């Protein structure tokens, strides 16, 4: 089936590489706002009988969702055979249970919405915390890719004598894999989140790693509080200024500047979301999944 790649606003760079890698047609779109703020969406190409690949990373999802939905509906109506949604960062994965009475379990509702218009979803390291698989909430086929090997490759090639640091017990599974492939030791910290912007971190004894370069690795950097709290402890323990590596550079508000000013030596992220910290390219990973 012929493939046509549509880049939603903000996804142009990654879409360009992917379109070239898989030798697909480039989709042409007009997406803009009417003066009253409503969305206008127009597809220029003929999509009949084709697989439409919609590239839309979903940070700030509330703004992005309606144009994406309108585009998918319109493309289907114009005869596309299949809608594949590629969301390198998938939002609404963290509110996966009711922490307080009356709370909306938004990960389920969002999954139901996406499953209602996409035929397939491809994403990178979704935040599956209390869930074992995407199939628990998504009713369409979901392909979950992992940036771990690319991060290991980056660490192997760019960082001398690294000590990998995972911020919490959830991160152990994949930080240990990144460390193994990077031929590096790792430690896992204990984290307690006490509010949206507050976390408490405890760090184990690190004397034997004094000569190493600490490399904090996390899936999401959102408020950056997890990394900033960890860096405070690292600085007190007399270790070198750390490198921070994140898969998804969500960077809410001023968090990127806050992190830059917290005593780091470098911040590197994957381009699942376009950001000036991008240093690890995931386009080959996505291209090979889309090609199948
Ligand atoms: C949490 O479970 C995730 O793995 C990250 O540690 C978390 O999302 C980071 O968030 P923040 O940057 O807001 O501390």
PDB file of C-alpha atoms and ligand atoms in Angstrom:
ATOM      1  CA  UNK A   1       0.000   0.000   0.000  1.00  0.00           C
ATOM      2  CA  UNK A   2       1.377   3.475  -0.872  1.00  0.00           C
ATOM      3  CA  UNK A   3       2.293   5.537   2.158  1.00  0.00           C
ATOM      4  CA  UNK A   4       1.813   9.269   2.562  1.00  0.00           C
ATOM      5  CA  UNK A   5       3.285  11.124   5.547  1.00  0.00           C
ATOM      6  CA  UNK A   6       1.503  14.148   7.054  1.00  0.00           C
ATOM      7  CA  UNK A   7       3.374  16.311   9.573  1.00  0.00           C
ATOM      8  CA  UNK A   8       1.167  18.020  12.139  1.00  0.00           C
ATOM      9  CA  UNK A   9       2.663  21.387  13.222  1.00  0.00           C
ATOM     10  CA  UNK A  10       5.901  20.914  15.188  1.00  0.00           C
ATOM     11  CA  UNK A  11       6.664  17.518  13.628  1.00  0.00           C
ATOM     12  CA  UNK A  12       8.236  18.746  10.387  1.00  0.00           C
ATOM     13  CA  UNK A  13      11.886  17.761  10.988  1.00  0.00           C
ATOM     14  CA  UNK A  14      11.252  14.202  12.080  1.00  0.00           C
ATOM     15  CA  UNK A  15       8.614  13.749   9.341  1.00  0.00           C
ATOM     16  CA  UNK A  16      11.053  14.907   6.673  1.00  0.00           C
ATOM     17  CA  UNK A  17      13.658  12.297   7.673  1.00  0.00           C
ATOM     18  CA  UNK A  18      11.045   9.554   7.915  1.00  0.00           C
ATOM     19  CA  UNK A  19       9.454  10.409   4.545  1.00  0.00           C
ATOM     20  CA  UNK A  20      12.897  10.196   2.927  1.00  0.00           C
ATOM     21  CA  UNK A  21      13.902   7.013   4.820  1.00  0.00           C
ATOM     22  CA  UNK A  22      10.799   5.066   3.827  1.00  0.00           C
ATOM     23  CA  UNK A  23      10.527   6.676   0.388  1.00  0.00           C
ATOM     24  CA  UNK A  24       6.942   7.840   0.964  1.00  0.00           C
ATOM     25  CA  UNK A  25       4.904  10.664  -0.529  1.00  0.00           C
ATOM     26  CA  UNK A  26       5.007  13.944   1.378  1.00  0.00           C
ATOM     27  CA  UNK A  27       1.561  14.979   2.577  1.00  0.00           C
ATOM     28  CA  UNK A  28       0.524  18.579   2.072  1.00  0.00           C
ATOM     29  CA  UNK A  29      -1.745  20.192   4.584  1.00  0.00           C
ATOM     30  CA  UNK A  30      -3.152  23.475   5.682  1.00  0.00           C
ATOM     31  CA  UNK A  31      -3.834  23.717   9.403  1.00  0.00           C
ATOM     32  CA  UNK A  32      -4.624  27.101  10.882  1.00  0.00           C
ATOM     33  CA  UNK A  33      -6.962  28.808  13.311  1.00  0.00           C
ATOM     34  CA  UNK A  34     -10.008  30.863  12.446  1.00  0.00           C
ATOM     35  CA  UNK A  35     -10.089  34.252  14.218  1.00  0.00           C
ATOM     36  CA  UNK A  36     -12.311  32.752  16.911  1.00  0.00           C
ATOM     37  CA  UNK A  37      -9.727  30.066  17.664  1.00  0.00           C
ATOM     38  CA  UNK A  38     -11.474  27.144  15.944  1.00  0.00           C
ATOM     39  CA  UNK A  39      -9.284  24.887  13.761  1.00  0.00           C
ATOM     40  CA  UNK A  40      -9.275  24.847   9.938  1.00  0.00           C
ATOM     41  CA  UNK A  41      -7.869  21.701   8.309  1.00  0.00           C
ATOM     42  CA  UNK A  42      -7.410  21.015   4.581  1.00  0.00           C
ATOM     43  CA  UNK A  43      -5.663  18.095   2.849  1.00  0.00           C
ATOM     44  CA  UNK A  44      -4.149  18.900  -0.558  1.00  0.00           C
ATOM     45  CA  UNK A  45      -3.048  15.433  -1.782  1.00  0.00           C
ATOM     46  CA  UNK A  46      -5.211  12.615  -3.043  1.00  0.00           C
ATOM     47  CA  UNK A  47      -5.221  10.067  -0.211  1.00  0.00           C
ATOM     48  CA  UNK A  48      -7.640   7.496  -1.661  1.00  0.00           C
ATOM     49  CA  UNK A  49      -6.445   3.923  -1.122  1.00  0.00           C
ATOM     50  CA  UNK A  50      -3.244   5.031   0.657  1.00  0.00           C
ATOM     51  CA  UNK A  51      -1.905   4.488   4.164  1.00  0.00           C
ATOM     52  CA  UNK A  52      -1.837   7.927   5.776  1.00  0.00           C
ATOM     53  CA  UNK A  53       0.872   8.274   8.402  1.00  0.00           C
ATOM     54  CA  UNK A  54       0.016  11.122  10.753  1.00  0.00           C
ATOM     55  CA  UNK A  55       3.097  12.384  12.590  1.00  0.00           C
ATOM     56  CA  UNK A  56       1.944  14.051  15.791  1.00  0.00           C
ATOM     57  CA  UNK A  57       3.926  13.968  18.985  1.00  0.00           C
ATOM     58  CA  UNK A  58       1.511  14.603  21.822  1.00  0.00           C
ATOM     59  CA  UNK A  59       3.105  16.954  24.326  1.00  0.00           C
ATOM     60  CA  UNK A  60       0.628  19.798  25.057  1.00  0.00           C
ATOM     61  CA  UNK A  61      -2.056  17.364  23.905  1.00  0.00           C
ATOM     62  CA  UNK A  62      -5.105  19.482  24.668  1.00  0.00           C
ATOM     63  CA  UNK A  63      -4.128  21.965  21.931  1.00  0.00           C
ATOM     64  CA  UNK A  64      -3.031  19.320  19.459  1.00  0.00           C
ATOM     65  CA  UNK A  65      -5.823  16.832  19.759  1.00  0.00           C
ATOM     66  CA  UNK A  66      -8.667  18.515  17.852  1.00  0.00           C
ATOM     67  CA  UNK A  67      -6.664  19.366  14.687  1.00  0.00           C
ATOM     68  CA  UNK A  68      -5.330  15.793  14.722  1.00  0.00           C
ATOM     69  CA  UNK A  69      -8.824  14.365  15.096  1.00  0.00           C
ATOM     70  CA  UNK A  70     -10.233  16.567  12.314  1.00  0.00           C
ATOM     71  CA  UNK A  71      -7.367  15.606  10.013  1.00  0.00           C
ATOM     72  CA  UNK A  72      -7.786  11.881  10.644  1.00  0.00           C
ATOM     73  CA  UNK A  73     -11.571  12.012  10.134  1.00  0.00           C
ATOM     74  CA  UNK A  74     -11.224  14.027   6.940  1.00  0.00           C
ATOM     75  CA  UNK A  75      -8.491  11.768   5.515  1.00  0.00           C
ATOM     76  CA  UNK A  76     -10.619   8.689   6.202  1.00  0.00           C
ATOM     77  CA  UNK A  77     -13.608  10.350   4.568  1.00  0.00           C
ATOM     78  CA  UNK A  78     -11.458  11.080   1.508  1.00  0.00           C
ATOM     79  CA  UNK A  79     -10.850   7.347   1.078  1.00  0.00           C
ATOM     80  CA  UNK A  80      -7.551   6.604   2.877  1.00  0.00           C
ATOM     81  CA  UNK A  81      -7.244   2.858   3.439  1.00  0.00           C
ATOM     82  CA  UNK A  82      -5.491   3.145   6.789  1.00  0.00           C
ATOM     83  CA  UNK A  83      -4.609   5.783   9.377  1.00  0.00           C
ATOM     84  CA  UNK A  84      -1.363   5.146  11.241  1.00  0.00           C
ATOM     85  CA  UNK A  85      -0.775   7.587  14.067  1.00  0.00           C
ATOM     86  CA  UNK A  86       2.889   8.082  14.952  1.00  0.00           C
ATOM     87  CA  UNK A  87       3.139   9.820  18.315  1.00  0.00           C
ATOM     88  CA  UNK A  88       6.763   9.558  19.455  1.00  0.00           C
ATOM     89  CA  UNK A  89       5.653  11.040  22.787  1.00  0.00           C
ATOM     90  CA  UNK A  90       2.305   9.764  23.961  1.00  0.00           C
ATOM     91  CA  UNK A  91       0.563  11.901  26.548  1.00  0.00           C
ATOM     92  CA  UNK A  92      -2.033  11.068  29.177  1.00  0.00           C
ATOM     93  CA  UNK A  93      -0.240   7.942  30.321  1.00  0.00           C
ATOM     94  CA  UNK A  94       0.458   9.026  33.891  1.00  0.00           C
ATOM     95  CA  UNK A  95      -3.024   9.423  35.400  1.00  0.00           C
ATOM     96  CA  UNK A  96      -3.575   5.680  35.269  1.00  0.00           C
ATOM     97  CA  UNK A  97      -5.554   5.258  38.486  1.00  0.00           C
ATOM     98  CA  UNK A  98      -7.759   7.227  40.862  1.00  0.00           C
ATOM     99  CA  UNK A  99      -5.396   8.617  43.482  1.00  0.00           C
ATOM    100  CA  UNK A 100      -8.273  10.564  45.095  1.00  0.00           C
ATOM    101  CA  UNK A 101     -12.016   9.955  44.990  1.00  0.00           C
ATOM    102  CA  UNK A 102     -13.699  11.535  41.987  1.00  0.00           C
ATOM    103  CA  UNK A 103     -10.577  11.811  39.804  1.00  0.00           C
ATOM    104  CA  UNK A 104     -10.818  11.068  36.080  1.00  0.00           C
ATOM    105  CA  UNK A 105      -8.590   8.207  34.919  1.00  0.00           C
ATOM    106  CA  UNK A 106      -7.582  10.172  31.842  1.00  0.00           C
ATOM    107  CA  UNK A 107      -5.202   7.572  30.384  1.00  0.00           C
ATOM    108  CA  UNK A 108      -8.218   5.349  29.686  1.00  0.00           C
ATOM    109  CA  UNK A 109     -10.400   8.095  28.210  1.00  0.00           C
ATOM    110  CA  UNK A 110      -7.575   9.354  25.991  1.00  0.00           C
ATOM    111  CA  UNK A 111      -6.842   5.825  24.763  1.00  0.00           C
ATOM    112  CA  UNK A 112     -10.511   5.386  23.870  1.00  0.00           C
ATOM    113  CA  UNK A 113     -10.484   8.650  21.877  1.00  0.00           C
ATOM    114  CA  UNK A 114      -7.326   7.765  19.907  1.00  0.00           C
ATOM    115  CA  UNK A 115      -8.595   4.235  19.251  1.00  0.00           C
ATOM    116  CA  UNK A 116     -11.779   5.728  17.774  1.00  0.00           C
ATOM    117  CA  UNK A 117     -10.056   7.309  14.753  1.00  0.00           C
ATOM    118  CA  UNK A 118      -6.608   5.720  14.257  1.00  0.00           C
ATOM    119  CA  UNK A 119      -6.187   2.183  12.905  1.00  0.00           C
ATOM    120  CA  UNK A 120      -2.753   1.749  14.422  1.00  0.00           C
ATOM    121  CA  UNK A 121      -0.475   3.604  16.856  1.00  0.00           C
ATOM    122  CA  UNK A 122       3.327   3.728  16.903  1.00  0.00           C
ATOM    123  CA  UNK A 123       5.005   5.310  19.913  1.00  0.00           C
ATOM    124  CA  UNK A 124       8.312   5.426  21.798  1.00  0.00           C
ATOM    125  CA  UNK A 125       8.720   4.451  25.454  1.00  0.00           C
ATOM    126  CA  UNK A 126       5.193   5.210  26.639  1.00  0.00           C
ATOM    127  CA  UNK A 127       4.987   5.692  30.406  1.00  0.00           C
ATOM    128  CA  UNK A 128       3.577   2.262  31.271  1.00  0.00           C
ATOM    129  CA  UNK A 129       3.816   2.352  35.010  1.00  0.00           C
ATOM    130  CA  UNK A 130       0.980   0.452  36.603  1.00  0.00           C
ATOM    131  CA  UNK A 131      -0.037  -1.138  33.276  1.00  0.00           C
ATOM    132  CA  UNK A 132       1.710  -4.017  31.588  1.00  0.00           C
ATOM    133  CA  UNK A 133       0.795  -3.215  28.016  1.00  0.00           C
ATOM    134  CA  UNK A 134      -0.914  -0.666  25.799  1.00  0.00           C
ATOM    135  CA  UNK A 135      -3.537  -3.291  24.950  1.00  0.00           C
ATOM    136  CA  UNK A 136      -4.996  -2.839  28.441  1.00  0.00           C
ATOM    137  CA  UNK A 137      -6.363   0.561  27.391  1.00  0.00           C
ATOM    138  CA  UNK A 138      -5.966   0.867  23.582  1.00  0.00           C
ATOM    139  CA  UNK A 139      -8.245  -1.193  21.358  1.00  0.00           C
ATOM    140  CA  UNK A 140      -6.106  -0.693  18.196  1.00  0.00           C
ATOM    141  CA  UNK A 141      -2.745  -2.375  17.498  1.00  0.00           C
ATOM    142  CA  UNK A 142       0.024  -0.406  19.250  1.00  0.00           C
ATOM    143  CA  UNK A 143       3.722  -0.715  18.441  1.00  0.00           C
ATOM    144  CA  UNK A 144       5.945   0.374  21.278  1.00  0.00           C
ATOM    145  CA  UNK A 145       9.527   1.259  20.355  1.00  0.00           C
ATOM    146  CA  UNK A 146      12.403   1.776  22.784  1.00  0.00           C
ATOM    147  CA  UNK A 147      15.113   4.406  22.699  1.00  0.00           C
ATOM    148  CA  UNK A 148      17.373   2.436  25.089  1.00  0.00           C
ATOM    149  CA  UNK A 149      19.803   1.158  22.422  1.00  0.00           C
ATOM    150  CA  UNK A 150      20.205   4.615  20.893  1.00  0.00           C
ATOM    151  CA  UNK A 151      20.884   6.080  24.343  1.00  0.00           C
ATOM    152  CA  UNK A 152      23.468   3.357  25.059  1.00  0.00           C
ATOM    153  CA  UNK A 153      25.128   4.071  21.711  1.00  0.00           C
ATOM    154  CA  UNK A 154      25.262   7.794  22.545  1.00  0.00           C
ATOM    155  CA  UNK A 155      26.779   7.125  25.990  1.00  0.00           C
ATOM    156  CA  UNK A 156      29.329   4.651  24.571  1.00  0.00           C
ATOM    157  CA  UNK A 157      30.451   7.091  21.892  1.00  0.00           C
ATOM    158  CA  UNK A 158      30.289  10.401  23.761  1.00  0.00           C
ATOM    159  CA  UNK A 159      30.827   9.906  27.502  1.00  0.00           C
ATOM    160  CA  UNK A 160      34.020   8.752  29.205  1.00  0.00           C
ATOM    161  CA  UNK A 161      33.691   6.648  32.397  1.00  0.00           C
ATOM    162  CA  UNK A 162      29.942   7.111  32.907  1.00  0.00           C
ATOM    163  CA  UNK A 163      27.960   6.088  35.992  1.00  0.00           C
ATOM    164  CA  UNK A 164      24.297   5.771  35.008  1.00  0.00           C
ATOM    165  CA  UNK A 165      21.754   6.953  37.569  1.00  0.00           C
ATOM    166  CA  UNK A 166      18.056   6.023  37.459  1.00  0.00           C
ATOM    167  CA  UNK A 167      15.813   8.329  39.526  1.00  0.00           C
ATOM    168  CA  UNK A 168      13.407   5.734  40.906  1.00  0.00           C
ATOM    169  CA  UNK A 169      12.650   2.037  41.142  1.00  0.00           C
ATOM    170  CA  UNK A 170      10.424   2.207  38.029  1.00  0.00           C
ATOM    171  CA  UNK A 171      13.427   3.220  35.964  1.00  0.00           C
ATOM    172  CA  UNK A 172      15.551   0.243  37.036  1.00  0.00           C
ATOM    173  CA  UNK A 173      14.320  -2.081  34.287  1.00  0.00           C
ATOM    174  CA  UNK A 174      15.396   0.093  31.425  1.00  0.00           C
ATOM    175  CA  UNK A 175      18.335   1.975  33.025  1.00  0.00           C
ATOM    176  CA  UNK A 176      19.912  -1.428  33.684  1.00  0.00           C
ATOM    177  CA  UNK A 177      19.496  -2.314  29.984  1.00  0.00           C
ATOM    178  CA  UNK A 178      20.967   1.017  28.831  1.00  0.00           C
ATOM    179  CA  UNK A 179      23.884   0.497  31.252  1.00  0.00           C
ATOM    180  CA  UNK A 180      24.552  -3.061  30.073  1.00  0.00           C
ATOM    181  CA  UNK A 181      24.765  -2.005  26.413  1.00  0.00           C
ATOM    182  CA  UNK A 182      26.837   1.055  27.302  1.00  0.00           C
ATOM    183  CA  UNK A 183      29.229  -1.151  29.345  1.00  0.00           C
ATOM    184  CA  UNK A 184      28.709   1.146  32.329  1.00  0.00           C
ATOM    185  CA  UNK A 185      27.811   0.687  36.022  1.00  0.00           C
ATOM    186  CA  UNK A 186      24.480   2.030  37.301  1.00  0.00           C
ATOM    187  CA  UNK A 187      22.729   2.946  40.554  1.00  0.00           C
ATOM    188  CA  UNK A 188      19.018   3.463  41.229  1.00  0.00           C
ATOM    189  CA  UNK A 189      17.725   6.145  43.599  1.00  0.00           C
ATOM    190  CA  UNK A 190      14.645   6.275  45.766  1.00  0.00           C
ATOM    191  CA  UNK A 191      12.099   8.910  44.823  1.00  0.00           C
ATOM    192  CA  UNK A 192       8.950  10.114  46.536  1.00  0.00           C
ATOM    193  CA  UNK A 193       6.696  12.584  44.702  1.00  0.00           C
ATOM    194  CA  UNK A 194       4.960  14.858  47.213  1.00  0.00           C
ATOM    195  CA  UNK A 195       3.121  17.104  44.717  1.00  0.00           C
ATOM    196  CA  UNK A 196       3.025  18.126  41.019  1.00  0.00           C
ATOM    197  CA  UNK A 197       6.256  20.090  41.419  1.00  0.00           C
ATOM    198  CA  UNK A 198       7.810  18.439  44.492  1.00  0.00           C
ATOM    199  CA  UNK A 199       9.890  15.295  44.728  1.00  0.00           C
ATOM    200  CA  UNK A 200      12.204  13.902  47.431  1.00  0.00           C
ATOM    201  CA  UNK A 201      15.224  11.876  46.352  1.00  0.00           C
ATOM    202  CA  UNK A 202      17.603   9.768  48.404  1.00  0.00           C
ATOM    203  CA  UNK A 203      20.976   8.815  46.991  1.00  0.00           C
ATOM    204  CA  UNK A 204      23.061   5.784  48.077  1.00  0.00           C
ATOM    205  CA  UNK A 205      26.788   5.913  48.929  1.00  0.00           C
ATOM    206  CA  UNK A 206      28.753   6.883  45.857  1.00  0.00           C
ATOM    207  CA  UNK A 207      32.371   7.153  47.129  1.00  0.00           C
ATOM    208  CA  UNK A 208      33.593   4.416  44.825  1.00  0.00           C
ATOM    209  CA  UNK A 209      32.262   6.309  41.805  1.00  0.00           C
ATOM    210  CA  UNK A 210      34.073   9.609  42.514  1.00  0.00           C
ATOM    211  CA  UNK A 211      36.049   9.333  39.230  1.00  0.00           C
ATOM    212  CA  UNK A 212      32.961   8.597  37.151  1.00  0.00           C
ATOM    213  CA  UNK A 213      30.797  11.068  35.278  1.00  0.00           C
ATOM    214  CA  UNK A 214      27.215  10.793  36.614  1.00  0.00           C
ATOM    215  CA  UNK A 215      24.659  10.371  33.813  1.00  0.00           C
ATOM    216  CA  UNK A 216      21.043  10.790  34.914  1.00  0.00           C
ATOM    217  CA  UNK A 217      18.705   8.868  32.636  1.00  0.00           C
ATOM    218  CA  UNK A 218      14.925   9.225  32.711  1.00  0.00           C
ATOM    219  CA  UNK A 219      12.069   8.610  30.304  1.00  0.00           C
ATOM    220  CA  UNK A 220      10.285  11.975  30.710  1.00  0.00           C
ATOM    221  CA  UNK A 221      11.673  15.353  31.766  1.00  0.00           C
ATOM    222  CA  UNK A 222       8.573  17.397  32.546  1.00  0.00           C
ATOM    223  CA  UNK A 223       8.946  19.849  35.442  1.00  0.00           C
ATOM    224  CA  UNK A 224      12.593  18.622  35.707  1.00  0.00           C
ATOM    225  CA  UNK A 225      12.121  18.439  39.511  1.00  0.00           C
ATOM    226  CA  UNK A 226      13.246  14.795  39.541  1.00  0.00           C
ATOM    227  CA  UNK A 227      16.527  15.675  37.835  1.00  0.00           C
ATOM    228  CA  UNK A 228      17.069  18.933  39.756  1.00  0.00           C
ATOM    229  CA  UNK A 229      16.562  17.243  43.160  1.00  0.00           C
ATOM    230  CA  UNK A 230      18.933  14.452  42.136  1.00  0.00           C
ATOM    231  CA  UNK A 231      21.554  16.946  40.976  1.00  0.00           C
ATOM    232  CA  UNK A 232      21.456  18.700  44.399  1.00  0.00           C
ATOM    233  CA  UNK A 233      22.426  15.404  46.046  1.00  0.00           C
ATOM    234  CA  UNK A 234      25.073  14.660  43.438  1.00  0.00           C
ATOM    235  CA  UNK A 235      26.633  18.095  43.954  1.00  0.00           C
ATOM    236  CA  UNK A 236      26.686  17.587  47.755  1.00  0.00           C
ATOM    237  CA  UNK A 237      28.276  14.174  47.397  1.00  0.00           C
ATOM    238  CA  UNK A 238      31.273  15.738  45.621  1.00  0.00           C
ATOM    239  CA  UNK A 239      30.746  13.926  42.318  1.00  0.00           C
ATOM    240  CA  UNK A 240      31.347  15.608  38.945  1.00  0.00           C
ATOM    241  CA  UNK A 241      28.642  17.808  37.361  1.00  0.00           C
ATOM    242  CA  UNK A 242      26.245  15.322  35.741  1.00  0.00           C
ATOM    243  CA  UNK A 243      24.968  14.812  32.213  1.00  0.00           C
ATOM    244  CA  UNK A 244      21.150  14.543  32.000  1.00  0.00           C
ATOM    245  CA  UNK A 245      19.627  12.312  29.338  1.00  0.00           C
ATOM    246  CA  UNK A 246      15.873  12.150  28.760  1.00  0.00           C
ATOM    247  CA  UNK A 247      13.856  10.300  26.161  1.00  0.00           C
ATOM    248  CA  UNK A 248      10.997  12.816  26.065  1.00  0.00           C
ATOM    249  CA  UNK A 249      11.880  16.531  26.474  1.00  0.00           C
ATOM    250  CA  UNK A 250       8.453  17.721  27.655  1.00  0.00           C
ATOM    251  CA  UNK A 251      10.040  20.624  29.604  1.00  0.00           C
ATOM    252  CA  UNK A 252       7.028  22.338  31.156  1.00  0.00           C
ATOM    253  CA  UNK A 253       7.251  26.117  31.741  1.00  0.00           C
ATOM    254  CA  UNK A 254      10.800  27.250  32.610  1.00  0.00           C
ATOM    255  CA  UNK A 255      12.012  23.808  33.540  1.00  0.00           C
ATOM    256  CA  UNK A 256      14.686  23.630  30.822  1.00  0.00           C
ATOM    257  CA  UNK A 257      16.301  26.870  32.070  1.00  0.00           C
ATOM    258  CA  UNK A 258      15.932  25.694  35.690  1.00  0.00           C
ATOM    259  CA  UNK A 259      17.671  22.438  34.834  1.00  0.00           C
ATOM    260  CA  UNK A 260      20.425  24.220  32.897  1.00  0.00           C
ATOM    261  CA  UNK A 261      21.082  26.408  35.951  1.00  0.00           C
ATOM    262  CA  UNK A 262      21.111  23.533  38.425  1.00  0.00           C
ATOM    263  CA  UNK A 263      24.731  22.471  37.993  1.00  0.00           C
ATOM    264  CA  UNK A 264      24.542  20.082  35.015  1.00  0.00           C
ATOM    265  CA  UNK A 265      27.335  19.710  32.524  1.00  0.00           C
ATOM    266  CA  UNK A 266      25.048  18.803  29.607  1.00  0.00           C
ATOM    267  CA  UNK A 267      21.401  18.033  28.775  1.00  0.00           C
ATOM    268  CA  UNK A 268      20.723  15.601  25.935  1.00  0.00           C
ATOM    269  CA  UNK A 269      17.349  14.323  24.750  1.00  0.00           C
ATOM    270  CA  UNK A 270      15.845  12.216  21.990  1.00  0.00           C
ATOM    271  CA  UNK A 271      13.917  14.078  19.290  1.00  0.00           C
ATOM    272  CA  UNK A 272      10.562  12.529  20.236  1.00  0.00           C
ATOM    273  CA  UNK A 273       9.638  16.198  20.802  1.00  0.00           C
ATOM    274  CA  UNK A 274      11.508  18.916  18.886  1.00  0.00           C
ATOM    275  CA  UNK A 275      13.692  20.778  21.384  1.00  0.00           C
ATOM    276  CA  UNK A 276      17.092  22.489  21.484  1.00  0.00           C
ATOM    277  CA  UNK A 277      18.398  19.713  23.740  1.00  0.00           C
ATOM    278  CA  UNK A 278      17.807  17.034  21.035  1.00  0.00           C
ATOM    279  CA  UNK A 279      21.002  15.056  20.489  1.00  0.00           C
ATOM    280  CA  UNK A 280      19.769  11.503  19.908  1.00  0.00           C
ATOM    281  CA  UNK A 281      17.920  10.925  16.653  1.00  0.00           C
ATOM    282  CA  UNK A 282      15.060   8.410  16.696  1.00  0.00           C
ATOM    283  CA  UNK A 283      14.104   8.756  13.021  1.00  0.00           C
ATOM    284  CA  UNK A 284      15.727   5.439  11.985  1.00  0.00           C
ATOM    285  CA  UNK A 285      13.932   3.640  14.822  1.00  0.00           C
ATOM    286  CA  UNK A 286      10.558   5.039  13.734  1.00  0.00           C
ATOM    287  CA  UNK A 287      11.244   4.519  10.029  1.00  0.00           C
ATOM    288  CA  UNK A 288      11.920   0.824  10.454  1.00  0.00           C
ATOM    289  CA  UNK A 289       8.667   0.366  12.393  1.00  0.00           C
ATOM    290  CA  UNK A 290       6.635   2.339   9.826  1.00  0.00           C
ATOM    291  CA  UNK A 291       8.174   0.450   6.884  1.00  0.00           C
ATOM    292  CA  UNK A 292       6.892  -2.952   8.067  1.00  0.00           C
TER     293      UNK A 292
HETATM  294  C1  LIG B   1       8.032   9.320  36.523  1.00  0.00           C
HETATM  295  O1  LIG B   1       7.538   8.312  36.906  1.00  0.00           O
HETATM  296  C2  LIG B   1       8.854   9.467  35.292  1.00  0.00           C
HETATM  297  O2  LIG B   1       9.641   8.358  35.025  1.00  0.00           O
HETATM  298  C3  LIG B   1       9.744  10.696  35.409  1.00  0.00           C
HETATM  299  O3  LIG B   1      10.670  10.512  36.456  1.00  0.00           O
HETATM  300  C4  LIG B   1       8.910  11.906  35.668  1.00  0.00           C
HETATM  301  O4  LIG B   1       7.880  11.994  34.748  1.00  0.00           O
HETATM  302  C5  LIG B   1       9.761  13.158  35.617  1.00  0.00           C
HETATM  303  O5  LIG B   1       8.910  14.231  35.884  1.00  0.00           O
HETATM  304  P1  LIG B   1       9.448  15.633  36.364  1.00  0.00           P
HETATM  305  O6  LIG B   1      10.419  16.117  35.304  1.00  0.00           O
HETATM  306  O7  LIG B   1       8.201  16.477  36.421  1.00  0.00           O
HETATM  307  O8  LIG B   1      10.085  15.469  37.687  1.00  0.00           O
END
